JSON list of C-alpha atoms and ligand atoms in Angstrom, two decimals:
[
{"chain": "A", "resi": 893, "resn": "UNK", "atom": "CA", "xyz": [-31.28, 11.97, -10.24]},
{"chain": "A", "resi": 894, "resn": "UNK", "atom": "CA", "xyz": [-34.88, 10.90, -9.67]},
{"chain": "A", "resi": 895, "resn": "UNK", "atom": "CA", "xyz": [-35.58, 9.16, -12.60]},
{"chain": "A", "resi": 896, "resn": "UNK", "atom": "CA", "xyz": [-31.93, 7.08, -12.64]},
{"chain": "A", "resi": 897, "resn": "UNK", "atom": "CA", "xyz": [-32.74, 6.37, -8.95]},
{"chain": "A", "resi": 898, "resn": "UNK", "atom": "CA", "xyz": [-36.13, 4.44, -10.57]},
{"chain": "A", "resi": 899, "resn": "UNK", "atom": "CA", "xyz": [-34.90, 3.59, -13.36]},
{"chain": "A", "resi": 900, "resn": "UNK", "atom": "CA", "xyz": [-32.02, 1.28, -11.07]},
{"chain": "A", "resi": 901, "resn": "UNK", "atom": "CA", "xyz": [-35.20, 0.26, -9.07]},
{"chain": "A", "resi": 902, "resn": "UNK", "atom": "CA", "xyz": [-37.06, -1.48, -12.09]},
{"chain": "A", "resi": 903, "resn": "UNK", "atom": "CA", "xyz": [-33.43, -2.95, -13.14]},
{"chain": "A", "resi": 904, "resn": "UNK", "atom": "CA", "xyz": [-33.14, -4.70, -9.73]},
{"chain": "A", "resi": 905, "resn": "UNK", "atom": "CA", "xyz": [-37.19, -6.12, -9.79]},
{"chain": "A", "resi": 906, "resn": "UNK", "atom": "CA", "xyz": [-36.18, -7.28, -13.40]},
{"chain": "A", "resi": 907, "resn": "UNK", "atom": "CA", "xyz": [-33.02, -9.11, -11.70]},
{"chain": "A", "resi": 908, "resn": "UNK", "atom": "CA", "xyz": [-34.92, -10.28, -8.75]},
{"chain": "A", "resi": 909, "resn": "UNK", "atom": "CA", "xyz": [-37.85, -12.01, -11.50]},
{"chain": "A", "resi": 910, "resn": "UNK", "atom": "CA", "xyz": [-35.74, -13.83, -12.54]},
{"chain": "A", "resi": 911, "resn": "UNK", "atom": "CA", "xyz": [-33.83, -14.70, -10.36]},
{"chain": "A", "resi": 912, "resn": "UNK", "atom": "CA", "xyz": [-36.67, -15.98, -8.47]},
{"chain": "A", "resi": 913, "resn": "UNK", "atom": "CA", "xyz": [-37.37, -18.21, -11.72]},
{"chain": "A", "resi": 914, "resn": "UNK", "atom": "CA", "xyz": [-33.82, -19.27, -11.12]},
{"chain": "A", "resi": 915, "resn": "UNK", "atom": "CA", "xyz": [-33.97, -20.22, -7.62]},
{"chain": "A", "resi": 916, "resn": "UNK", "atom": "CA", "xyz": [-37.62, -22.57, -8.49]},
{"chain": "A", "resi": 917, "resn": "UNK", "atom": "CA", "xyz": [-35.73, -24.19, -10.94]},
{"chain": "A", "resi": 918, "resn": "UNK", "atom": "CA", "xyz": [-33.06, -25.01, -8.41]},
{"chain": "A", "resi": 919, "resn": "UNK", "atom": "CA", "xyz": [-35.41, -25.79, -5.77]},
{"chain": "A", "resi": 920, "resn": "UNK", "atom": "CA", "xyz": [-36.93, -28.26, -8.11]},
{"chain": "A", "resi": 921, "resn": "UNK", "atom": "CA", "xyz": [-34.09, -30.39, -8.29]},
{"chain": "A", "resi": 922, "resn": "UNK", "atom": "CA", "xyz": [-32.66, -29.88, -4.91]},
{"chain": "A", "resi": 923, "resn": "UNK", "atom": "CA", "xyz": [-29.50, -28.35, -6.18]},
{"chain": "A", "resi": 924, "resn": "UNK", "atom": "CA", "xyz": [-27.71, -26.78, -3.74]},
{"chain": "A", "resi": 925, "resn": "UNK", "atom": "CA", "xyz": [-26.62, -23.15, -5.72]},
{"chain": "A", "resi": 926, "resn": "UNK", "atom": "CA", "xyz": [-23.83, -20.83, -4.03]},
{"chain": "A", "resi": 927, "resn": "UNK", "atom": "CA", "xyz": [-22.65, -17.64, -4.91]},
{"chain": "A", "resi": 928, "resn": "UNK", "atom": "CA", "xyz": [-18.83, -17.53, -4.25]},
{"chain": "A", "resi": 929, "resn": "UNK", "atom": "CA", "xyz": [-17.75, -13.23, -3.67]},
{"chain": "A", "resi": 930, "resn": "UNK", "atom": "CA", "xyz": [-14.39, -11.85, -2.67]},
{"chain": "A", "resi": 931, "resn": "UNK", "atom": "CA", "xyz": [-12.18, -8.85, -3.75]},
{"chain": "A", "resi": 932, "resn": "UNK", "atom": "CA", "xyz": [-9.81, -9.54, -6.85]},
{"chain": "A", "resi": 933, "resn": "UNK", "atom": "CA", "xyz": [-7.16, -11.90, -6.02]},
{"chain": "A", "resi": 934, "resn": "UNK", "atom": "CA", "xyz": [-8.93, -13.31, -2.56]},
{"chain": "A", "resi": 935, "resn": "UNK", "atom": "CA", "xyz": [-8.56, -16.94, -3.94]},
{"chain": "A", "resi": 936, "resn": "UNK", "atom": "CA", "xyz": [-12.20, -17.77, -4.88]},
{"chain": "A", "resi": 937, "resn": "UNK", "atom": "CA", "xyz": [-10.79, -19.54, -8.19]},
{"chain": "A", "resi": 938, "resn": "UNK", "atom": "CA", "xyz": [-8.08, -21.48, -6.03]},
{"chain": "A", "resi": 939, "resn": "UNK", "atom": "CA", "xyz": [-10.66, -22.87, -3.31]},
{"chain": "A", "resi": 940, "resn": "UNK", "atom": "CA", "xyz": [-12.46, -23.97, -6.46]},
{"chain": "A", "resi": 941, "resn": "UNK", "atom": "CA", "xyz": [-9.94, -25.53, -7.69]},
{"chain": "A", "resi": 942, "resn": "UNK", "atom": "CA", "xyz": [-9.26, -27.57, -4.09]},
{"chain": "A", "resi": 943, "resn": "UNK", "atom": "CA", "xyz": [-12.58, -28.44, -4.34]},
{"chain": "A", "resi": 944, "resn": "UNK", "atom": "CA", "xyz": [-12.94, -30.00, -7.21]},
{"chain": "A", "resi": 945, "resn": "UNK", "atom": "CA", "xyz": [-9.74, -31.75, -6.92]},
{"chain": "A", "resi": 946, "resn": "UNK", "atom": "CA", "xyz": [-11.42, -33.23, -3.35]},
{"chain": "A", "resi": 947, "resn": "UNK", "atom": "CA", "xyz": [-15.10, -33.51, -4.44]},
{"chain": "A", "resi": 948, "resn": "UNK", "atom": "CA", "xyz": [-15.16, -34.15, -7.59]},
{"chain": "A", "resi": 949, "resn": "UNK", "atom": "CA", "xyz": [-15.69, -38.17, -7.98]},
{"chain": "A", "resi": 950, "resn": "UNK", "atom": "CA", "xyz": [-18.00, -37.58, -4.75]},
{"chain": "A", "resi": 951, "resn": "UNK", "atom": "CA", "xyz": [-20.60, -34.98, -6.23]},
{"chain": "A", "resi": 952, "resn": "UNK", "atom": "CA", "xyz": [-21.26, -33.63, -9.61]},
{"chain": "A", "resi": 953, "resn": "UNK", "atom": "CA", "xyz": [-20.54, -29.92, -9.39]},
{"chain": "A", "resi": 954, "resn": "UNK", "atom": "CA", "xyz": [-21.65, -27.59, -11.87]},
{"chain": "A", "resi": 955, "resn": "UNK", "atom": "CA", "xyz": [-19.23, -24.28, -12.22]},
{"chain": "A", "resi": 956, "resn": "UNK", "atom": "CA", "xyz": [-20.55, -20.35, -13.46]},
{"chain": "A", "resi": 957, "resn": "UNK", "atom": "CA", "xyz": [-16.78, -18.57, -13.27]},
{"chain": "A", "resi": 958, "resn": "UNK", "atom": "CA", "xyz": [-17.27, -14.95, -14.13]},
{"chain": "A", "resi": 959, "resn": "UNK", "atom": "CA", "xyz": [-15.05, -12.65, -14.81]},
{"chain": "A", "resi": 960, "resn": "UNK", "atom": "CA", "xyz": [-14.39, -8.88, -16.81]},
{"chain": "A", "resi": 961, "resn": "UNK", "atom": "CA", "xyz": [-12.23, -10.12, -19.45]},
{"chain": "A", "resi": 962, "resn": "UNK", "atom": "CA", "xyz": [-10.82, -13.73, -20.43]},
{"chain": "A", "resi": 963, "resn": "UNK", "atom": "CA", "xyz": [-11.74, -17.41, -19.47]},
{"chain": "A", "resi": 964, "resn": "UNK", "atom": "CA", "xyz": [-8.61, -17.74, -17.36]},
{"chain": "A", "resi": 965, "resn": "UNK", "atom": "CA", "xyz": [-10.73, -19.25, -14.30]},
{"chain": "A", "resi": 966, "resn": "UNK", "atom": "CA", "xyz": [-12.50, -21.57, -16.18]},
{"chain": "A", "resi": 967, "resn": "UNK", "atom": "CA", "xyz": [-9.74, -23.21, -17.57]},
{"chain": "A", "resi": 968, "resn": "UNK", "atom": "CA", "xyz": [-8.18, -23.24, -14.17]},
{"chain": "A", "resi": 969, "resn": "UNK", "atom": "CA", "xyz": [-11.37, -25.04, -13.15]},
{"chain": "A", "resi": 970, "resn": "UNK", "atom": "CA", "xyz": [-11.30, -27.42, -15.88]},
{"chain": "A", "resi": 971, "resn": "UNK", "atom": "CA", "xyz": [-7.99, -28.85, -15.43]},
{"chain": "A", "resi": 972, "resn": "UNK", "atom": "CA", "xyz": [-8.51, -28.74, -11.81]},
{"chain": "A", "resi": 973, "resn": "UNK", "atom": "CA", "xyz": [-10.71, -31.48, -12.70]},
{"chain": "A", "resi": 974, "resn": "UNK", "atom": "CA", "xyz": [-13.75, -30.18, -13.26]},
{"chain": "A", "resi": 975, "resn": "UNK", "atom": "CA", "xyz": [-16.07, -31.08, -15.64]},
{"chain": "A", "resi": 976, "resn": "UNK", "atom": "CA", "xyz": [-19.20, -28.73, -15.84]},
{"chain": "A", "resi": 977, "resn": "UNK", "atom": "CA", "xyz": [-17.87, -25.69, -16.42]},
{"chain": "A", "resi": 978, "resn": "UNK", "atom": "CA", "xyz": [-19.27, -22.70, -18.07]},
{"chain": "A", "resi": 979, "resn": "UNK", "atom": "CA", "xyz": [-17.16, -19.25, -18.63]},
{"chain": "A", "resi": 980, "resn": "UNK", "atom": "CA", "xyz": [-19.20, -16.16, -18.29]},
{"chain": "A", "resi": 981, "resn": "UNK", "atom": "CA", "xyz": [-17.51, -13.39, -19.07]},
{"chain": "A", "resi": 982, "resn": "UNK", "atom": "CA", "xyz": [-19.18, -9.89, -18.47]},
{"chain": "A", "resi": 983, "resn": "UNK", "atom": "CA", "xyz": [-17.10, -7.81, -21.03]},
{"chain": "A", "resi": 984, "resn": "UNK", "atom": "CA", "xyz": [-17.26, -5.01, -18.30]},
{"chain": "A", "resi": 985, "resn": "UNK", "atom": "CA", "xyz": [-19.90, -5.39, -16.32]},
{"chain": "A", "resi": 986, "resn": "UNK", "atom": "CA", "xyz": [-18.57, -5.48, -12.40]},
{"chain": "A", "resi": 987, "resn": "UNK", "atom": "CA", "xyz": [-21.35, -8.23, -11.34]},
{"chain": "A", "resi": 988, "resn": "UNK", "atom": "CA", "xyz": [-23.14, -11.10, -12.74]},
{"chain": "A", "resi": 989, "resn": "UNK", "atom": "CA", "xyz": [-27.00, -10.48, -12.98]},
{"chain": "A", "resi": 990, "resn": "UNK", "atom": "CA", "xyz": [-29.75, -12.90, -13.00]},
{"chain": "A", "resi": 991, "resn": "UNK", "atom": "CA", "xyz": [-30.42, -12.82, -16.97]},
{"chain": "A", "resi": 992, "resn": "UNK", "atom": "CA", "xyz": [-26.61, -13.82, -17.69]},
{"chain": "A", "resi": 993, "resn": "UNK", "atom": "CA", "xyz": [-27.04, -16.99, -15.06]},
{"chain": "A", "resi": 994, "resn": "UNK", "atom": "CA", "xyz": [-30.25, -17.99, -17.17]},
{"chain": "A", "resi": 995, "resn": "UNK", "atom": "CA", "xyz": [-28.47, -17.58, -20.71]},
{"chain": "A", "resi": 996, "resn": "UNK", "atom": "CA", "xyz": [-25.57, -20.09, -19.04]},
{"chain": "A", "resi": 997, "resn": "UNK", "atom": "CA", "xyz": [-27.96, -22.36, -16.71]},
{"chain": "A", "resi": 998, "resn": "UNK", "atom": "CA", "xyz": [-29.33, -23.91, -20.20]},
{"chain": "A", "resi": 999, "resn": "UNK", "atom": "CA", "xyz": [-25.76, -25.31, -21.03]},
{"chain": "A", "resi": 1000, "resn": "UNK", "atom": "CA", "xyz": [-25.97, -27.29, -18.38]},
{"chain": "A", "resi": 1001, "resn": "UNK", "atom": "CA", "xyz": [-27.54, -30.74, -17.53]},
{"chain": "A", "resi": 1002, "resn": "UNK", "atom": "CA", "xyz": [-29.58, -30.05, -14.19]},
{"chain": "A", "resi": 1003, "resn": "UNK", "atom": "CA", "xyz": [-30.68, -33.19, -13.66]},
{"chain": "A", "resi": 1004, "resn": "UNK", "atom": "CA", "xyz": [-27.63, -34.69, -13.42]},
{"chain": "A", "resi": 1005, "resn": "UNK", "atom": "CA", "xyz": [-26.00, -31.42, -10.84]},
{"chain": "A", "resi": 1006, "resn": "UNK", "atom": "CA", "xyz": [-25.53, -31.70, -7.07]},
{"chain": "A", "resi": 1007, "resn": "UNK", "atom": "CA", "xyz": [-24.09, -28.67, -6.75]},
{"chain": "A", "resi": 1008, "resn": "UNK", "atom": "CA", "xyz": [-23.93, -25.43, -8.59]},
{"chain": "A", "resi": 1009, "resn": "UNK", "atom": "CA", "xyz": [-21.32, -22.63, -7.71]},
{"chain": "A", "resi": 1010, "resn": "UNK", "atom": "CA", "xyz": [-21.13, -19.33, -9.32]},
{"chain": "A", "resi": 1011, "resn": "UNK", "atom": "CA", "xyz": [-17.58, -17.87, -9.17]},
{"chain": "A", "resi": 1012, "resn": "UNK", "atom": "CA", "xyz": [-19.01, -13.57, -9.44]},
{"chain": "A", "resi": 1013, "resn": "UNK", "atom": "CA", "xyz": [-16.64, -10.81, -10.41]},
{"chain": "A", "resi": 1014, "resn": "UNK", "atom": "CA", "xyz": [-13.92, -10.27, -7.63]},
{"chain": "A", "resi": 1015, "resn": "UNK", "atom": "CA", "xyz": [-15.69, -6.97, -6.23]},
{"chain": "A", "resi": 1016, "resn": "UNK", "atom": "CA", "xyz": [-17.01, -6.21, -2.60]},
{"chain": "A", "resi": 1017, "resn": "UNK", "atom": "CA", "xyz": [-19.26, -3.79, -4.06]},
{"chain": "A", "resi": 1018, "resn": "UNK", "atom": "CA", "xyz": [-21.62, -4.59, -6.67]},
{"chain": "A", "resi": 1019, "resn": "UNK", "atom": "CA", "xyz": [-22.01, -8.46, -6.38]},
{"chain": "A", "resi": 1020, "resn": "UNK", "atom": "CA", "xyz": [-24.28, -7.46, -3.28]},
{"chain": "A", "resi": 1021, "resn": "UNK", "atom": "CA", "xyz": [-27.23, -5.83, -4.95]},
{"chain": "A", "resi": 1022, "resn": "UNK", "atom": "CA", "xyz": [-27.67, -8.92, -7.35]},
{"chain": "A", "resi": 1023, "resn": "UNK", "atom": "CA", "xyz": [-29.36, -11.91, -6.67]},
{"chain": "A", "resi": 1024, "resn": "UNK", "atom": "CA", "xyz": [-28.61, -14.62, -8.94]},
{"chain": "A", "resi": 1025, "resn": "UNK", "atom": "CA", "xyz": [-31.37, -17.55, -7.61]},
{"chain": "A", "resi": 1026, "resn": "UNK", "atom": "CA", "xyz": [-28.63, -18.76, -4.88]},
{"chain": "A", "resi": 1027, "resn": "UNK", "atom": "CA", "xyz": [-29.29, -20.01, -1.85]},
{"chain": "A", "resi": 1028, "resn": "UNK", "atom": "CA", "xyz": [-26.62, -18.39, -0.02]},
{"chain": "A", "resi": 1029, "resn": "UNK", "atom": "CA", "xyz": [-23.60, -16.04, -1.06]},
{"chain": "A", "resi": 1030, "resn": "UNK", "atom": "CA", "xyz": [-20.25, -17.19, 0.46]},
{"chain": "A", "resi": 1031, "resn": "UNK", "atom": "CA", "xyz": [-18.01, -13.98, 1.33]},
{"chain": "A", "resi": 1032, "resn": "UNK", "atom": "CA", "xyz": [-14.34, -14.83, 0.96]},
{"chain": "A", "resi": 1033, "resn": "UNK", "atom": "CA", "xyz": [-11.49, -12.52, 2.90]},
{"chain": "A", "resi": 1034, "resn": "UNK", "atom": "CA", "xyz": [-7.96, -13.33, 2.51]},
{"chain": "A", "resi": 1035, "resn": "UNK", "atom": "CA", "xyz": [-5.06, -12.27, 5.50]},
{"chain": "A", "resi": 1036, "resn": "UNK", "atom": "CA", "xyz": [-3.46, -10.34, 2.70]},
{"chain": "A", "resi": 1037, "resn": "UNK", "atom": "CA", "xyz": [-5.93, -7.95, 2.50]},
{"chain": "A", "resi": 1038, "resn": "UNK", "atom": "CA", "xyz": [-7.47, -5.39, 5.42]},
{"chain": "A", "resi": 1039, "resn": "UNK", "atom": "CA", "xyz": [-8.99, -6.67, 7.94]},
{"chain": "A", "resi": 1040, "resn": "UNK", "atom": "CA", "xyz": [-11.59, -3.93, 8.29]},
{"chain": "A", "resi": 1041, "resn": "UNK", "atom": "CA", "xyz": [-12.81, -5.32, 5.02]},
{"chain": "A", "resi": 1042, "resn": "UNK", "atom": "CA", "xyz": [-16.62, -6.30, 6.79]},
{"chain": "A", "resi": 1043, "resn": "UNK", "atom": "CA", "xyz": [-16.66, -2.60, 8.16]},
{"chain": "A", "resi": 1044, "resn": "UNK", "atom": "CA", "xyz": [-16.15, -1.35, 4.65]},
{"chain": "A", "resi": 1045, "resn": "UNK", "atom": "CA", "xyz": [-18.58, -3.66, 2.73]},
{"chain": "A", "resi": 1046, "resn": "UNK", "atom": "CA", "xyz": [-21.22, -4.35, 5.23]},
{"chain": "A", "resi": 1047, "resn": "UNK", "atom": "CA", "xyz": [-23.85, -5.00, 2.45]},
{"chain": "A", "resi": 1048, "resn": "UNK", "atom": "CA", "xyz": [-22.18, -7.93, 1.55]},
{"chain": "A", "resi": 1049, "resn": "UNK", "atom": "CA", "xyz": [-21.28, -9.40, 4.81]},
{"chain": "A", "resi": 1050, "resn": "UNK", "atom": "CA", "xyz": [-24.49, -8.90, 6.06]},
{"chain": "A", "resi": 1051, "resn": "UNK", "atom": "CA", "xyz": [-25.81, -10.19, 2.61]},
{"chain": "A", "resi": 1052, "resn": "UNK", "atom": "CA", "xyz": [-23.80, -13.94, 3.17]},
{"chain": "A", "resi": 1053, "resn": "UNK", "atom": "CA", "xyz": [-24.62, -16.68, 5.32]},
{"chain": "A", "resi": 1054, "resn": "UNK", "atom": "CA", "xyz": [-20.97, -17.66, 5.02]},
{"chain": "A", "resi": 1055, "resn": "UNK", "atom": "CA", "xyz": [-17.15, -16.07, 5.55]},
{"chain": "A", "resi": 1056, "resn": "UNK", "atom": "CA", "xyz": [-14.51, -17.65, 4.60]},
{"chain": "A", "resi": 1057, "resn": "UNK", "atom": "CA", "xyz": [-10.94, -16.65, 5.47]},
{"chain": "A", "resi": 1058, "resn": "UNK", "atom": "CA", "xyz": [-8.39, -17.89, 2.99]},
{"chain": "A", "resi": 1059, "resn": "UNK", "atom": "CA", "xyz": [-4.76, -17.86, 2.89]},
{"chain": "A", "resi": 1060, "resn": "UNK", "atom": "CA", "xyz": [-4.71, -18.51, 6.57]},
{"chain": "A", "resi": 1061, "resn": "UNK", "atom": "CA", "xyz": [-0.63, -19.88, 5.64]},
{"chain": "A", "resi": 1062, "resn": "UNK", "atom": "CA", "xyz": [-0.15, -16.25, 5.34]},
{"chain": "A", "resi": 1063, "resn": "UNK", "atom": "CA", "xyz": [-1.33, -15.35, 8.64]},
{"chain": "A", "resi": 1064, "resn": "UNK", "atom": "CA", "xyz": [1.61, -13.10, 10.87]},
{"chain": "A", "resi": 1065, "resn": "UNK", "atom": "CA", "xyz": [3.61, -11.81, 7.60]},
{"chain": "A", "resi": 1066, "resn": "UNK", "atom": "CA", "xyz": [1.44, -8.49, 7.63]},
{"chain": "A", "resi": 1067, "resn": "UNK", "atom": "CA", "xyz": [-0.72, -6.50, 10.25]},
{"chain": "A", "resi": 1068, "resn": "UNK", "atom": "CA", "xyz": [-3.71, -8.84, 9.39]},
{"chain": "A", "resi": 1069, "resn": "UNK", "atom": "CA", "xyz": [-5.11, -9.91, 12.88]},
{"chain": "A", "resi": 1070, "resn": "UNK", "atom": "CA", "xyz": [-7.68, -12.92, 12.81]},
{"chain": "A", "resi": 1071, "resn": "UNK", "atom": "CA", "xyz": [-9.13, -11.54, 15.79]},
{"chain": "A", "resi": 1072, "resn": "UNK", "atom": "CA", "xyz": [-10.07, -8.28, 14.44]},
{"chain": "A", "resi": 1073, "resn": "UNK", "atom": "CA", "xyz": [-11.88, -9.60, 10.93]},
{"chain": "A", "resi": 1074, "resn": "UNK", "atom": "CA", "xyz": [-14.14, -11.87, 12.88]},
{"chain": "A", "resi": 1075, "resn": "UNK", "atom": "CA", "xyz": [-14.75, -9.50, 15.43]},
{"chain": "A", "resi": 1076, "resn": "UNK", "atom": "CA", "xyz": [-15.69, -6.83, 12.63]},
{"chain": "A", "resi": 1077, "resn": "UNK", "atom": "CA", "xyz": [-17.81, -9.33, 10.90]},
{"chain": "A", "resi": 1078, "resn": "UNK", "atom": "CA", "xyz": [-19.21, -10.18, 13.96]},
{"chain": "A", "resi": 1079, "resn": "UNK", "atom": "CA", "xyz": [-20.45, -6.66, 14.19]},
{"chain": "A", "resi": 1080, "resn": "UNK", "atom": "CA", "xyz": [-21.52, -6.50, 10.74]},
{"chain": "A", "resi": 1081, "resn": "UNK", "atom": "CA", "xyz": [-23.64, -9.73, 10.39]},
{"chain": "A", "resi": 1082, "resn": "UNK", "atom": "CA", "xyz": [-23.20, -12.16, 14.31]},
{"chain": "A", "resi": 1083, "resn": "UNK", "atom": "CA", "xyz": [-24.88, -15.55, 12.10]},
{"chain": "A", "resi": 1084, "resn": "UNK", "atom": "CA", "xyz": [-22.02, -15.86, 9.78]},
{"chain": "A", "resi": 1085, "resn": "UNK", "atom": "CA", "xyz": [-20.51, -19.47, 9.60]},
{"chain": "A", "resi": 1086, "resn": "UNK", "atom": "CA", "xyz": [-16.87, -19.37, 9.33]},
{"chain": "A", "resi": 1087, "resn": "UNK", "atom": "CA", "xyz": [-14.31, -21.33, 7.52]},
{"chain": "A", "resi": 1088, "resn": "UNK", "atom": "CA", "xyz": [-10.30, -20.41, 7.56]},
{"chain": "A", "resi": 1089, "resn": "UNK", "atom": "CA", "xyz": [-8.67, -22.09, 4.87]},
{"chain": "A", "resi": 1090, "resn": "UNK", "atom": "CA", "xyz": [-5.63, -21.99, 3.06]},
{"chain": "A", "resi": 1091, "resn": "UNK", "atom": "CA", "xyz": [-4.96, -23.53, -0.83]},
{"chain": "A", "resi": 1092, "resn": "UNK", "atom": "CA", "xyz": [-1.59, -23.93, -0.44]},
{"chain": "A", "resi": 1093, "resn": "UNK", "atom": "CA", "xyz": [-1.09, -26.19, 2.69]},
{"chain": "A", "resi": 1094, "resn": "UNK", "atom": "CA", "xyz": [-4.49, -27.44, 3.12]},
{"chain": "A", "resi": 1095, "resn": "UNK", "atom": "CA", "xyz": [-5.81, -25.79, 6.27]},
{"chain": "A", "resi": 1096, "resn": "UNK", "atom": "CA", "xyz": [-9.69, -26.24, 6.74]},
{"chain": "A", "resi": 1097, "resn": "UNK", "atom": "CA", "xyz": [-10.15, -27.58, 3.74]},
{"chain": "A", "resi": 1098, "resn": "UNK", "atom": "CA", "xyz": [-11.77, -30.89, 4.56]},
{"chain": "A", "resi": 1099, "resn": "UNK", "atom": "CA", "xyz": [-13.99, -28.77, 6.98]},
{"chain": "A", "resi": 1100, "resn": "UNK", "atom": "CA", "xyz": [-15.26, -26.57, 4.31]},
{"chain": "A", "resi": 1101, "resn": "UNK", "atom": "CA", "xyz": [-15.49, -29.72, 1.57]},
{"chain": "A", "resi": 1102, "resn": "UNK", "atom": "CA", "xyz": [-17.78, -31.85, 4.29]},
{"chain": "A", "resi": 1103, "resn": "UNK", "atom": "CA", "xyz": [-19.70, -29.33, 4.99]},
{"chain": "A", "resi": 1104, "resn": "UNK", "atom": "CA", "xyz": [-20.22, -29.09, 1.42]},
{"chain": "A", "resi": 1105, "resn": "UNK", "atom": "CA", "xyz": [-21.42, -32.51, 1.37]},
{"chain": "A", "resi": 1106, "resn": "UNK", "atom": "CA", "xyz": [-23.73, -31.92, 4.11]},
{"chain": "A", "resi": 1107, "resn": "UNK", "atom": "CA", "xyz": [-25.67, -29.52, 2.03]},
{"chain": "A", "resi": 1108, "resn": "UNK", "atom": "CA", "xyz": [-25.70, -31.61, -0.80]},
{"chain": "A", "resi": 1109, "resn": "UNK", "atom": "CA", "xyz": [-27.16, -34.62, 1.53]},
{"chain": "A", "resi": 1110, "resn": "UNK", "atom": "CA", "xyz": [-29.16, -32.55, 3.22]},
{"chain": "A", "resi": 1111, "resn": "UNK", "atom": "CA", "xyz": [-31.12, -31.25, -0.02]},
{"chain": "A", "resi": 1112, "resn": "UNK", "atom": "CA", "xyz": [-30.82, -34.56, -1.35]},
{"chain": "A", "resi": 1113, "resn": "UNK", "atom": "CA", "xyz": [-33.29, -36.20, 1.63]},
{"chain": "A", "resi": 1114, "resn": "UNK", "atom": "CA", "xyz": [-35.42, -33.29, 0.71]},
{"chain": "A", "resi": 1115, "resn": "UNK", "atom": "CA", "xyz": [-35.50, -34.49, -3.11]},
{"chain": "A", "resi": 1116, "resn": "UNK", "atom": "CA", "xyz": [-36.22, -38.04, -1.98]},
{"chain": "A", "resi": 1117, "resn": "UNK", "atom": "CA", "xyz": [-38.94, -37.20, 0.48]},
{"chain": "A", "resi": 1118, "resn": "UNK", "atom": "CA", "xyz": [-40.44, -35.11, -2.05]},
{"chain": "A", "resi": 1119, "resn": "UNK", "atom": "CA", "xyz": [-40.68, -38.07, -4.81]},
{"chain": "A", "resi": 1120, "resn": "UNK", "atom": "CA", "xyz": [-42.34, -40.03, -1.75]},
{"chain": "A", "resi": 1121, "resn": "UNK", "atom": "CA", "xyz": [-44.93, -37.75, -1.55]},
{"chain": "A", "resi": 1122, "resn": "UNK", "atom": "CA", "xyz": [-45.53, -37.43, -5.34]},
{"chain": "A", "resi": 1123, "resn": "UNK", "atom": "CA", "xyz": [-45.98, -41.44, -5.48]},
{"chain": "B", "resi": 2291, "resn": "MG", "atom": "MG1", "xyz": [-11.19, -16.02, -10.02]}
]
């Protein structure tokens, strides 16, 4: 037990290297990097998809959509409009680790990216431990699931700046109560920003795409005052 309890130890400061290494080469070009995490089926592909479909001729988005088994999501993302998309598929693996993000990062043309988000395995659980060089994981809860969800996983609420709540449409057709999930995630992790959105109608959408753009402007000024001070 000892040694696989070390063993998992030098895994994660192998993961958090590079990671690191990711995150500089981010920084560098004042790319704004998510990590998108939800349960199976929460709609992380489908608020993609929205995205895109809003944001696309406005920023340059770069997509990571992992998944188990098949490149599903990245087609979705590609015809969605997108057109920086890389599958990553895990072949098993419940979480996407540091080393696959730098084997995919080099597909892509950094200079020309706003925006990078990773879609991770749909999985409460094991997403958390990982760092992938993000600057923030975004939790997404749908009303069709529990909404003691935050109670249940609280490494990964407490682990994400953001929470979004997705298929808000649904809202009333089970025992979901919006109350309850932001007053568990409240206990869990009291900074999280909050988003309720739904794909299908639209709700909170443009909320969640501007303030999308507002990171993207807001690392941009950064970018520009650091060329000013290079010159
Ligand atoms: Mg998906």
């Amino acid at each position: 037990m000892k040694t696989r309890i070390s063993i998992q130890k030098k895994v994660l400061s192998e993961n958090d290297r590079l990671a690191q290494q990711i995150r500089e080469e981010l920084d560098n070009r004042s790319i704004v990097a998510l990590n998108l995490v939800s349960s199976p089926g929460a709609g992380k592909t489908s608020l993609l998809e929205e995205t895109l479909r809003e944001l696309s001729g406005k920023i340059n988005i770069g997509l990571i959509a992992g998944d188990v088994q098949t490149e599903n999501d990245a087609n979705r993302l590609l015809a969605a409009g997108g057109r920086r998309v890389m599958p990553l598929v895990t072949g098993g693996a419940c979480h996407l680790d540091a080393k696959m993000i730098t084997s995919v990062l080099v597909e892509f043309e950094l200079d020309q990216l706003d925006l990078l988000v990773i879609e991770n395995v749909g999985n409460l659980v094991c997403p958390a431990g990982y760092d992938l060089g993000e600057d923030m994981k975004v939790v997404l809860i749908s009303t069709t699931e529990g909404d003691d969800k935050p109670l249940k996983y609280p490494a990964m609420f407490r682990r994400s700046r953001v929470m979004v709540i997705n298929k808000i449409d649904l809202l009333g057709t089970s025992d979901f109560s919006l109350e309850q999930v932001k007053s568990n995630a409240a206990r869990i992790n009291p900074e999280l920003k909050i988003f309720e959105t739904s794909c299908r109608d639209g709700t909170g959408l443009e909320a969640w795409c501007s303030w999308l753009v507002g990171l993207v402007d807001k690392a941009a000024g950064l970018r520009k005052s650091k060329k000013l001070h290079q010159h």
